[in-house]
Short mmCIF file of C-alpha atoms in Angstrom, two decimals:
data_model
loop_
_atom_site.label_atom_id
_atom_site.label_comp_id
_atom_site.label_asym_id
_atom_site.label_seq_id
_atom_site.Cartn_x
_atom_site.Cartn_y
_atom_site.Cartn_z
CA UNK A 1 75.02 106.78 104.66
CA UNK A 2 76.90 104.26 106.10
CA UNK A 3 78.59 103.75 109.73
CA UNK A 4 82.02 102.65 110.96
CA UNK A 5 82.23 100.83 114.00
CA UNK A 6 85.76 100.30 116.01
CA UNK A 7 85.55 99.11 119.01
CA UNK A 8 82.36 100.98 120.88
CA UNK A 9 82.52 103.49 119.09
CA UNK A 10 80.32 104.24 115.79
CA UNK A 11 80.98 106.64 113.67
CA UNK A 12 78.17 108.39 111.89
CA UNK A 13 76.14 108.01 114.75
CA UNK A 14 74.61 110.38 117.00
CA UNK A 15 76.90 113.23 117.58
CA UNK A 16 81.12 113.48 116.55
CA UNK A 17 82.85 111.54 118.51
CA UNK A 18 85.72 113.68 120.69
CA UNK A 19 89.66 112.64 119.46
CA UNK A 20 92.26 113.51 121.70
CA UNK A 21 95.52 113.70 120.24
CA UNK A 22 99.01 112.22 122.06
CA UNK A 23 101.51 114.87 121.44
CA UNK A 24 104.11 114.44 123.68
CA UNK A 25 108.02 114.21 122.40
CA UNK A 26 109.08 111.31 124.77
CA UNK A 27 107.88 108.46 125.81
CA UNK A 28 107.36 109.63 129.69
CA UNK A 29 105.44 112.29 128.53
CA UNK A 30 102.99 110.67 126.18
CA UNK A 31 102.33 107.78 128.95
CA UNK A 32 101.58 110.51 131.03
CA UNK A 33 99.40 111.92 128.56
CA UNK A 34 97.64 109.05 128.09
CA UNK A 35 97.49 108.58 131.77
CA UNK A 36 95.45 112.44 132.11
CA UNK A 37 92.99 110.77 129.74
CA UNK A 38 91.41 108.07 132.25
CA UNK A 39 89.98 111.32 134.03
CA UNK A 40 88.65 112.97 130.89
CA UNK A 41 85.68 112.43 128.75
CA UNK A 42 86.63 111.14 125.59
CA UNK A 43 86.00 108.92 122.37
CA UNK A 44 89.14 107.95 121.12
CA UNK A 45 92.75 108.90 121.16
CA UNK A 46 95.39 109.69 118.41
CA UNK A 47 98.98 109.27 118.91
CA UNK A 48 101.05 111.59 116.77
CA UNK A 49 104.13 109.93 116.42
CA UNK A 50 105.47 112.99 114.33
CA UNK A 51 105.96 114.20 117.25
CA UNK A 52 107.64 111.51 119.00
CA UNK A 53 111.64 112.28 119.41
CA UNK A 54 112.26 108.33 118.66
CA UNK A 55 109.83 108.38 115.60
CA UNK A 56 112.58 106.92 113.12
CA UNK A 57 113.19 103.94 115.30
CA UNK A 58 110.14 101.94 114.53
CA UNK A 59 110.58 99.59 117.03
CA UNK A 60 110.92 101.81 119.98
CA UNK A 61 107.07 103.02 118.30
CA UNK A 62 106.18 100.00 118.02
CA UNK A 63 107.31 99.45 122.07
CA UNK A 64 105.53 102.25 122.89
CA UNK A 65 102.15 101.54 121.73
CA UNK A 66 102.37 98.12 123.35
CA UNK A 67 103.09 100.32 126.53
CA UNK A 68 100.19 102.29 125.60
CA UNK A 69 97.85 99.38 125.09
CA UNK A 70 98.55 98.32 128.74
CA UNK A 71 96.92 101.74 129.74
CA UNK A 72 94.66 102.53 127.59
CA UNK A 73 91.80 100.29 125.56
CA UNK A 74 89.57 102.40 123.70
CA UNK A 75 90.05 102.97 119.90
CA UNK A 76 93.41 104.36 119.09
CA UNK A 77 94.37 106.25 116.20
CA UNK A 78 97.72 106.29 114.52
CA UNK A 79 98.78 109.42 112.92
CA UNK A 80 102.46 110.34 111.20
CA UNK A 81 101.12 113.93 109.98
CA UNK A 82 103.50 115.04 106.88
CA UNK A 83 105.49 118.65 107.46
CA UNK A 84 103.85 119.20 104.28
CA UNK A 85 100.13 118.94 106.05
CA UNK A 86 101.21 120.93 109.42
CA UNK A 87 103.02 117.56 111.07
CA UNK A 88 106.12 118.13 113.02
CA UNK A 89 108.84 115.52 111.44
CA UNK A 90 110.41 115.46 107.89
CA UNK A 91 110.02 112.00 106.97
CA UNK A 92 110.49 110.56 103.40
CA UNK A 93 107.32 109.05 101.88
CA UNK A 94 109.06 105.85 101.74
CA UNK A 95 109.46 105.41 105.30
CA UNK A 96 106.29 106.83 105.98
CA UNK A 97 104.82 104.27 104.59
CA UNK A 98 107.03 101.42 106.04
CA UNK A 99 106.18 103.20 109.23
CA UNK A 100 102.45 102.88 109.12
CA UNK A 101 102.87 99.33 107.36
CA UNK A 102 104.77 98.37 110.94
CA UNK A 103 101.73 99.93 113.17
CA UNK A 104 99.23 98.03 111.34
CA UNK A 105 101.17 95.04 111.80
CA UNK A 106 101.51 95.39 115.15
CA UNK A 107 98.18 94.42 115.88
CA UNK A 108 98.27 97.73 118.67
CA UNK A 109 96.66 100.23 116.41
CA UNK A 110 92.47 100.60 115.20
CA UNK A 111 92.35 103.20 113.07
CA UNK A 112 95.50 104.79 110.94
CA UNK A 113 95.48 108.09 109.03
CA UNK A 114 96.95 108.24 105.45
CA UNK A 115 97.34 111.41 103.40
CA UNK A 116 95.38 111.76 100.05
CA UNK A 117 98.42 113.24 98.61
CA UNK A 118 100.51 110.27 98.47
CA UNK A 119 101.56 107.50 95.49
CA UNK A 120 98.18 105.96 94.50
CA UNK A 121 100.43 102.51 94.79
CA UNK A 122 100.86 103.08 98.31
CA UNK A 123 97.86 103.92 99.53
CA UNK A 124 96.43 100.82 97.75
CA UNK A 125 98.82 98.75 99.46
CA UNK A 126 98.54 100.41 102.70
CA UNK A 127 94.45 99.74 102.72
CA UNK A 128 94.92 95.97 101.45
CA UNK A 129 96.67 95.66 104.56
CA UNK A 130 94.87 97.80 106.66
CA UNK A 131 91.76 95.43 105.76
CA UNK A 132 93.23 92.18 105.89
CA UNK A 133 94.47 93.56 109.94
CA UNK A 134 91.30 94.37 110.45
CA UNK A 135 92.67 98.25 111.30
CA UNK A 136 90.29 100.94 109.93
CA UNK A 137 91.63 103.33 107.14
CA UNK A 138 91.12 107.07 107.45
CA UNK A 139 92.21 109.04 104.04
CA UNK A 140 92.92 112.98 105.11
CA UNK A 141 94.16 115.92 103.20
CA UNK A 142 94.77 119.02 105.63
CA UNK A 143 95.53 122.31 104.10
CA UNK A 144 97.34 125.13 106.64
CA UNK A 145 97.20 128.16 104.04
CA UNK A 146 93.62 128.36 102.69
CA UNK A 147 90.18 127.16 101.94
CA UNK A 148 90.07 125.60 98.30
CA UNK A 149 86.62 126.30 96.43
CA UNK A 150 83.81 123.79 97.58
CA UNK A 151 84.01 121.78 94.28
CA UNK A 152 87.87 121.08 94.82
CA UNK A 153 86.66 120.52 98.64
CA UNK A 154 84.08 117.41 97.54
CA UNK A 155 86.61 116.55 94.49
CA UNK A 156 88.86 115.41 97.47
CA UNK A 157 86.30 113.71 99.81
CA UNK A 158 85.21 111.74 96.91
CA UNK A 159 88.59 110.57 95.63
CA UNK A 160 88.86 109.83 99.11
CA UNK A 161 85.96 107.55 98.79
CA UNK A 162 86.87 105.93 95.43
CA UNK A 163 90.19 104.37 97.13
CA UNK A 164 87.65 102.85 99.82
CA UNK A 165 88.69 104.87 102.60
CA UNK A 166 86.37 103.88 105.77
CA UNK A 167 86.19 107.75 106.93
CA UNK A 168 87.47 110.49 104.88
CA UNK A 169 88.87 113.71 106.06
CA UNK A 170 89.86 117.30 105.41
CA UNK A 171 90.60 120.60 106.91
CA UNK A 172 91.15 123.72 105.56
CA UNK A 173 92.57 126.83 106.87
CA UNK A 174 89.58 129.94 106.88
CA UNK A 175 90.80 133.31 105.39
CA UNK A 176 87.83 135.05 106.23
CA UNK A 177 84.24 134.17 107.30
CA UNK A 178 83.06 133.45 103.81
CA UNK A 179 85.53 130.27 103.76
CA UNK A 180 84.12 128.73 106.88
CA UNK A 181 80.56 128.46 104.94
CA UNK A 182 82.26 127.04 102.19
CA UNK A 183 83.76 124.57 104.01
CA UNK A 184 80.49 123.84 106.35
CA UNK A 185 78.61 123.65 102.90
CA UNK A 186 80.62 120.65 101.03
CA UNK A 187 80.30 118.81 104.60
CA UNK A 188 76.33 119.11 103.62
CA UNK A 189 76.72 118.24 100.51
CA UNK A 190 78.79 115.31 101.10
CA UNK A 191 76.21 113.96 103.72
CA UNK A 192 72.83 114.70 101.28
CA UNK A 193 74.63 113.68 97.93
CA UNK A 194 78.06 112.64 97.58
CA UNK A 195 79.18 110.79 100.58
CA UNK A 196 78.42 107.22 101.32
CA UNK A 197 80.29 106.59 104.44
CA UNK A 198 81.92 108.55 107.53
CA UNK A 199 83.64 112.50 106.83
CA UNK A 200 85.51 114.34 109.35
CA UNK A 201 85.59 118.05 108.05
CA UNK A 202 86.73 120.94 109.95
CA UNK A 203 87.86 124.66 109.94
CA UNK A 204 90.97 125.41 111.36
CA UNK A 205 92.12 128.44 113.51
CA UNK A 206 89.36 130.35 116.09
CA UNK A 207 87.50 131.65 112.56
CA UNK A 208 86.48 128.32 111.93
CA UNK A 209 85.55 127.26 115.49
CA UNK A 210 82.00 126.26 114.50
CA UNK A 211 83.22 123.77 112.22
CA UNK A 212 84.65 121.76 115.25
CA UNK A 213 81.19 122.02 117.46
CA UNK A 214 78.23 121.70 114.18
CA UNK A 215 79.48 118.59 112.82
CA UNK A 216 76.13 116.53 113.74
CA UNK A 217 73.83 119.12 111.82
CA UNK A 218 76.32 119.37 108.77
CA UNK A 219 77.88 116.07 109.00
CA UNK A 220 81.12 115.38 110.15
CA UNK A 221 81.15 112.02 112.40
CA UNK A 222 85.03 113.66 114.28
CA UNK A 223 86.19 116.80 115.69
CA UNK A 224 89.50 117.09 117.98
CA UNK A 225 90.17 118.78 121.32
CA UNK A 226 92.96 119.38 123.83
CA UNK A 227 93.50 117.09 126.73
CA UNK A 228 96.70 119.20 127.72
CA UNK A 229 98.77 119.80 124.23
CA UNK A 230 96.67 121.02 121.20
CA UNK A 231 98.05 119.61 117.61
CA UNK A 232 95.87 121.88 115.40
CA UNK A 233 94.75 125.66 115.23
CA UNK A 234 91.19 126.21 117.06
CA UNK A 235 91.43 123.29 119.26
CA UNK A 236 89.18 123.48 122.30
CA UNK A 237 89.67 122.04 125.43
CA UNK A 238 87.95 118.09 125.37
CA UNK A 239 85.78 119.62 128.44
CA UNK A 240 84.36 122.26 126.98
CA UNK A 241 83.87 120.09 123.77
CA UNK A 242 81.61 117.73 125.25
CA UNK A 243 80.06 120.03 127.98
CA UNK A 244 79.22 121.88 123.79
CA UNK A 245 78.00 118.58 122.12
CA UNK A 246 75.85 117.67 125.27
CA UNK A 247 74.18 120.40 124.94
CA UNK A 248 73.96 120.59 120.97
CA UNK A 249 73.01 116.96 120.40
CA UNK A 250 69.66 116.16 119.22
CA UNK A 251 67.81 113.70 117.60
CA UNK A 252 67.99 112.68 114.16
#
């Protein structure tokens, strides 16, 4: 299996490394997001620019993650999250993909999230130039309704693989108890059989809890957690998280 470096950070390497997401609607409040974060213990950062109230003007984005970069220096991850995967901004897929084309460019990005349900053309030419910026591609598919059936689970991770995604990712929504196993269970087999490179994989909502603290033993190299605003169902606080992780981590 292999590993993904950005920055100091390598993924699929020891235990998940802790993403905080930037939430905040304007630009005071994400600063001062990002500001919270230089007393918390953390791995990287994501800024959700769905949630951003100046998301359609690119270059104010593109303004504020130069603003960003003057505070903050560890990996950052871009994320426009589609209202059709739980994000909080209708955007066409056009201009979603002009967006992310503009934070690659702008050289203030490391990693940036794509959805696996979008025109195979795009995502092609979104990775060319994710790899020629040197920016990391993540590949995600995020479903807020239910837990598909294992096989349709690893069907995605490895499509997710065959467009040469550096780290894959998916998370489902648990109906019952049952689902969280079935979710924890393509994780494992991704990481003994199927999977050649970083997965994130996680549970949503307080059912699938676990998923978020397990990911060493089963194999996801990500989970997320709160700094002050959550951006997903089941997010613990990044405190707790790592106080969790310490104290789960072992040797491999």
């Amino acid at each position: 299996m292999n590993t993904v470096k950005v920055k100091d950070i390598v993924f699929n390497e020891g235990a998940p490394k802790i993403c905080v997401p930037l939430v905040g609607k304007t630009e005071q409040a994400i600063l001062d997001e990002v500001d919270f974060l230089n007393t918390t213990d953390f791995d990287l950062a994501e800024f959700r620019v769905d949630f951003y109230e100046n998301v359609e003007d690119f270059d104010k984005v593109e303004e504020l993650l130069q603003k960003i970069r003057q505070k903050y220096n560890k990996p950052l991850l871009f994320t426009f999250r589609t209202k059709k995967e739980g994000g909080e901004y209708e955007m066409s897929e056009e201009k979603y993909f002009q967006l992310n084309h503009k934070a690659i460019k702008s050289g203030y990005i490391d990693i940036v999230d794509v959805e696996l349900f979008s025109s195979e053309k795009n995502i092609k030419e979104l990775i060319a130039l994710a790899k020629e910026k040197n920016v990391k591609v993540i590949i995600s598919n995020h479903d807020f309704f239910k837990t598909p059936e294992k096989s349709e689970i690893v069907n995605r991770l490895i499509k997710m693989q065959e467009y040469n995604a550096d780290i894959t990712k998916i998370a489902v929504m648990p109906q019952c108890e049952e689902d969280v196993l079935t979710l924890l269970s393509a994780t494992l087999e991704m990481k003994k059989q199927k999977g050649d490179r970083p997965c994130i994989t996680m549970s949503m909502a307080s059912l699938g809890v676990i998923s978020r603290l397990s990911g060493e033993l089963f194999g996801s190299c990500m989970t997320f957690a709160a700094a002050k605003e959550v951006s997903a169902p089941g997010q613990v606080s990044v405190k707790e998280l790592r106080n969790i992780l310490n104290l789960l981590h072992f040797e491999q």
